mmCIF file with all atom_site columns, C-alpha atoms in Angstrom:
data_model
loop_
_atom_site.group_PDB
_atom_site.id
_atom_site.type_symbol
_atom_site.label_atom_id
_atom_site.label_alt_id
_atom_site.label_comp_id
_atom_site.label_asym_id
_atom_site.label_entity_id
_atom_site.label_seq_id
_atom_site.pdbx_PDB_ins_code
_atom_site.Cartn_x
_atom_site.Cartn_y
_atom_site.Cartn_z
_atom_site.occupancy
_atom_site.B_iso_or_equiv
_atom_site.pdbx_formal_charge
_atom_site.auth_seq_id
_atom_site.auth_comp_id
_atom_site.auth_asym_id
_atom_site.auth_atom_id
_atom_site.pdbx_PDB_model_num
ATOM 1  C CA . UNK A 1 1  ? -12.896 -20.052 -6.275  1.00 90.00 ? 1  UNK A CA 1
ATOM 2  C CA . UNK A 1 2  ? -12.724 -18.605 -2.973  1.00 91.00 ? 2  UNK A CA 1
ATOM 3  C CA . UNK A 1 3  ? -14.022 -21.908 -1.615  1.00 92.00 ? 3  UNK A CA 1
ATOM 4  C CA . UNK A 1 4  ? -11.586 -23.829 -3.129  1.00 94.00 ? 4  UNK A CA 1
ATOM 5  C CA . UNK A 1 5  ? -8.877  -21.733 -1.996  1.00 92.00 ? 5  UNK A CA 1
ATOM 6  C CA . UNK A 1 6  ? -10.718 -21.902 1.407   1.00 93.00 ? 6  UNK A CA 1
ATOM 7  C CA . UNK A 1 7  ? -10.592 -25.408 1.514   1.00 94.00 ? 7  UNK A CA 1
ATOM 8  C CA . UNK A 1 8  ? -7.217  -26.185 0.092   1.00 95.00 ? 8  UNK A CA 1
ATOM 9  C CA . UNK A 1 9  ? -5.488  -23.439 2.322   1.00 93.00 ? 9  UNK A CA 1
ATOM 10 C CA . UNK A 1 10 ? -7.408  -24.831 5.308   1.00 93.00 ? 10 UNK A CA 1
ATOM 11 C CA . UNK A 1 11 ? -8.613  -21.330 6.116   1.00 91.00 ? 11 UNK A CA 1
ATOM 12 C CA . UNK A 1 12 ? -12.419 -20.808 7.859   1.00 92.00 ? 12 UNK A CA 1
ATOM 13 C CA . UNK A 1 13 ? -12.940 -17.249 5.849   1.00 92.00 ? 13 UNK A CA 1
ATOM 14 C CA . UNK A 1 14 ? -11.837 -15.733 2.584   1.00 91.00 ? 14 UNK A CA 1
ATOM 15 C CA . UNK A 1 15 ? -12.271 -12.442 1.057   1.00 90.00 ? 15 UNK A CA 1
ATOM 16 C CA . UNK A 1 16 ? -11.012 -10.936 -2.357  1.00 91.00 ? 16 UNK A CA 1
ATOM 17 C CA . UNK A 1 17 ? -10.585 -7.285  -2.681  1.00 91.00 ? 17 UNK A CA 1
ATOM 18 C CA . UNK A 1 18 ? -10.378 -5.631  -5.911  1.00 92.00 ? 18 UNK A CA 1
ATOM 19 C CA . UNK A 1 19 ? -8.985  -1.972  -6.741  1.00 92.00 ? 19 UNK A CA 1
ATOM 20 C CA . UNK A 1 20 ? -11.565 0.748   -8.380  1.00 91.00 ? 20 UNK A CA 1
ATOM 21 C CA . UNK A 1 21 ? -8.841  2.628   -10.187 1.00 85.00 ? 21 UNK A CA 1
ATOM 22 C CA . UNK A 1 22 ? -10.932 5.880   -10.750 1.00 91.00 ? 22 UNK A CA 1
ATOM 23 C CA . UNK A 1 23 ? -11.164 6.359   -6.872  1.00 87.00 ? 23 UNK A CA 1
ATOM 24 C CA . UNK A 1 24 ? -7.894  4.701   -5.216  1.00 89.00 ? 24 UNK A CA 1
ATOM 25 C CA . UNK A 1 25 ? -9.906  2.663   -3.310  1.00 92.00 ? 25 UNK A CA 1
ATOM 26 C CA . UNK A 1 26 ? -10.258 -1.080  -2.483  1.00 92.00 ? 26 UNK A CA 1
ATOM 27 C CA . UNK A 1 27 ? -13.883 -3.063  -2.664  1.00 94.00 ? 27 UNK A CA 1
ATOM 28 C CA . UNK A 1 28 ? -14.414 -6.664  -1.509  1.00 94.00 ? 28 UNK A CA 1
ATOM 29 C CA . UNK A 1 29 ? -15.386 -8.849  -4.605  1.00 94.00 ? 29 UNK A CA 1
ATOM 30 C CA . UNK A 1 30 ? -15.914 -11.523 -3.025  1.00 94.00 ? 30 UNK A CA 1
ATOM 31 C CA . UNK A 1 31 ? -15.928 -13.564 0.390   1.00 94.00 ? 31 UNK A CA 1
ATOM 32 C CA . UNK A 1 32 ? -17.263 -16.417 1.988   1.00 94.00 ? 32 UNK A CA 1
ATOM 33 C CA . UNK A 1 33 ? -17.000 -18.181 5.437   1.00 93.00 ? 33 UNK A CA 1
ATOM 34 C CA . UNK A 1 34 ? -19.116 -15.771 7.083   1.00 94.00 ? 34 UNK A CA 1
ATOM 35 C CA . UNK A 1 35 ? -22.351 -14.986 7.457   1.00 94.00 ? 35 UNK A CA 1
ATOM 36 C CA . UNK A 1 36 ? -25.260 -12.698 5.770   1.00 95.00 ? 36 UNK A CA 1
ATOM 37 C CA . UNK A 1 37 ? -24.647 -9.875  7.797   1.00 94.00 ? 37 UNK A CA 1
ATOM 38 C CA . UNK A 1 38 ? -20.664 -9.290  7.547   1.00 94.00 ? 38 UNK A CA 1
ATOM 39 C CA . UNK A 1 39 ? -21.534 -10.225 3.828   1.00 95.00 ? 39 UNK A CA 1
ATOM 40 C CA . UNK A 1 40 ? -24.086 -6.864  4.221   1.00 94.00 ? 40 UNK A CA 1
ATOM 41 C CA . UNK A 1 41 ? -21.272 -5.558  5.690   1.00 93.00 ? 41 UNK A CA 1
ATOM 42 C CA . UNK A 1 42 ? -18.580 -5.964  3.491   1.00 93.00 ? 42 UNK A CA 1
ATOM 43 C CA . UNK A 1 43 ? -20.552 -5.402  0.406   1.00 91.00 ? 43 UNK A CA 1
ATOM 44 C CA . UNK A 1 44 ? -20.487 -1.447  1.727   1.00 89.00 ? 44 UNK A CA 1
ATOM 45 C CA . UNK A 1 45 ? -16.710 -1.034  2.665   1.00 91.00 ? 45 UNK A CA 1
ATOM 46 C CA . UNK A 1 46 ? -14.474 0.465   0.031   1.00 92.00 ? 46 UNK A CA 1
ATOM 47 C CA . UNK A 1 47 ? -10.791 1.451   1.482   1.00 90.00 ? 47 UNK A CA 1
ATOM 48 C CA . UNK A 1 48 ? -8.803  4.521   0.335   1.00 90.00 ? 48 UNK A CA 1
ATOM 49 C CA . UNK A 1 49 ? -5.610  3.462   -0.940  1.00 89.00 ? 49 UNK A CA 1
ATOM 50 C CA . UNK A 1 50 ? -3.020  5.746   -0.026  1.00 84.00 ? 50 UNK A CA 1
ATOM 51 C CA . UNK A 1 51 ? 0.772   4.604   0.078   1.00 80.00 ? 51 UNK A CA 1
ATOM 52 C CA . UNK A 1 52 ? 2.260   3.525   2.833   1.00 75.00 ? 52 UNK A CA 1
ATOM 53 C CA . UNK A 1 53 ? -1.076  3.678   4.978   1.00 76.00 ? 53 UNK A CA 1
ATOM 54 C CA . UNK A 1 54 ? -2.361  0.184   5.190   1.00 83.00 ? 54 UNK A CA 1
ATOM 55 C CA . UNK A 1 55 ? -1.320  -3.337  3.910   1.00 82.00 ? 55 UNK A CA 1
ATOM 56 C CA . UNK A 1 56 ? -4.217  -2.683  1.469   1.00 83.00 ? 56 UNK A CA 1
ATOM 57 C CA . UNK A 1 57 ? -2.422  -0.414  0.238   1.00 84.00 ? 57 UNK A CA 1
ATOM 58 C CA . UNK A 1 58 ? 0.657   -2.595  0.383   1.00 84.00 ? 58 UNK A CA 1
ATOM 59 C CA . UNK A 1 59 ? -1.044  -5.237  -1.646  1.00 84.00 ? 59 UNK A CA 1
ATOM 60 C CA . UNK A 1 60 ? -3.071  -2.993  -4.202  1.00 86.00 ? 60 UNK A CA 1
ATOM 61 C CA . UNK A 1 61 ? 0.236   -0.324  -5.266  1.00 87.00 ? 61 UNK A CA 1
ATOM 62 C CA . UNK A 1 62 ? 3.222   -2.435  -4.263  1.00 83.00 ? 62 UNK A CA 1
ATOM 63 C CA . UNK A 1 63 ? 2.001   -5.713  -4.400  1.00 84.00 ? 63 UNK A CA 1
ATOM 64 C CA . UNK A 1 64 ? 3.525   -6.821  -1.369  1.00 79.00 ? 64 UNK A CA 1
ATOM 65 C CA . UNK A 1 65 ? 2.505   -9.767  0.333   1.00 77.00 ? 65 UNK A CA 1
ATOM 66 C CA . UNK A 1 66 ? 0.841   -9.521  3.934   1.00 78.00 ? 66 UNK A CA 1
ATOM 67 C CA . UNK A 1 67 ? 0.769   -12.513 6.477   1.00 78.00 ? 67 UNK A CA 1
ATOM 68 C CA . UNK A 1 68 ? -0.650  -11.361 9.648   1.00 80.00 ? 68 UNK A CA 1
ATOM 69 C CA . UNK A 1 69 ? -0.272  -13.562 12.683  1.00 83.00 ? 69 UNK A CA 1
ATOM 70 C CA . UNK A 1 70 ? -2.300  -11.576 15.133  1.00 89.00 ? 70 UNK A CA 1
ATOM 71 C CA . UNK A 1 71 ? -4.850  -9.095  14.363  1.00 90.00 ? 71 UNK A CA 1
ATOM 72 C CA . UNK A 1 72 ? -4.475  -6.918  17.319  1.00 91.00 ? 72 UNK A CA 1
ATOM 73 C CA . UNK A 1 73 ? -1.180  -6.168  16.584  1.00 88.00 ? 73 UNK A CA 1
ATOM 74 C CA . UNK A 1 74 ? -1.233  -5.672  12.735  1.00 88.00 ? 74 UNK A CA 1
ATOM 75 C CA . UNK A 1 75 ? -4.387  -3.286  13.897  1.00 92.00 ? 75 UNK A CA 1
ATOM 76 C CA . UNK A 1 76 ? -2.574  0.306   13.414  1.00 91.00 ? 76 UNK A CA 1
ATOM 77 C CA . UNK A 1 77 ? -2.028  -0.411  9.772   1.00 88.00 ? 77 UNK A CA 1
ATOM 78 C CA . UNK A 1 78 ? -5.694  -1.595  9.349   1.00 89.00 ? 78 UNK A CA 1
ATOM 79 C CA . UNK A 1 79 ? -8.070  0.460   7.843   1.00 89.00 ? 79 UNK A CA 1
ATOM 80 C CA . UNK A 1 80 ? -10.373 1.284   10.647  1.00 92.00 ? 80 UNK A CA 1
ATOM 81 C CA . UNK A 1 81 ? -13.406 -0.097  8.514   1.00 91.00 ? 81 UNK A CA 1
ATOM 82 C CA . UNK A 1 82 ? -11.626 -3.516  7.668   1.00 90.00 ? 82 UNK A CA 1
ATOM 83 C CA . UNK A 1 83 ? -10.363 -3.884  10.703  1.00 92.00 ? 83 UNK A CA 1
ATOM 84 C CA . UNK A 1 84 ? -14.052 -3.809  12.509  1.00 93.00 ? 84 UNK A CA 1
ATOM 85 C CA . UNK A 1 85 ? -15.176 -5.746  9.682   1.00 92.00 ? 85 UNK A CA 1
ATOM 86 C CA . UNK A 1 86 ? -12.326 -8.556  10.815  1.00 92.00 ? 86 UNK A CA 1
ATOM 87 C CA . UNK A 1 87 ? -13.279 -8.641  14.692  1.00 93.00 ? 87 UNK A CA 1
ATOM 88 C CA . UNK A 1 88 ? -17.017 -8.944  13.954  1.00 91.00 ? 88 UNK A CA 1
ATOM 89 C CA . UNK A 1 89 ? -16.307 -11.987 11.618  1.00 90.00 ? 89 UNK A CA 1
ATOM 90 C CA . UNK A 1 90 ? -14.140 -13.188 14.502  1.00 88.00 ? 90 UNK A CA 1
ATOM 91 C CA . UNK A 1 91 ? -10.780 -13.522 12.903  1.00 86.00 ? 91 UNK A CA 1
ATOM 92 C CA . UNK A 1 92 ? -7.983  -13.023 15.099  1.00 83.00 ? 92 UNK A CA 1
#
């Protein structure tokens, strides 16, 4: 699906978090574009959802829609994790 999306959205990367409901926290599902090792990488991240604090939790409690034009300056309400994660698969 992701693919699809990818390729009908014309983006290079995709990712699809899901919420663990017993934990408040975000996982990544899924995501493709990028390779093995941010896969490693994201495969490990799980983000506390707290409200108010990121856009993950923006998207996971209020389900708010995000569209970030620059990732420097959407950075201080970025997870510090998933915002690392971002700049090592190069999206900007």
């Amino acid at each position: 699906v992701l693919q699809l999306l990818m390729k009908n959205l014309g983006f290079a990367r995709m990712l699809l978090m899901l919420r663990r409901d017993d934990r408040d926290a975000a996982y990544v599902a899924q995501i493709a574009g990028v390779g093995p090792e941010i896969v490693a990488a994201a495969r490990d991240l799980e983000i506390p959802i707290r409200e108010g604090d990121t856009f993950i939790a923006d998207l996971m409690i209020d389900a708010k829609p995000a569209f970030v034009r620059d990732l420097d300056a959407a950075a201080p309400r970025m997870h510090p994790r998933m915002l690392d994660l971002a700049r090592h698969a190069n999206v900007t």
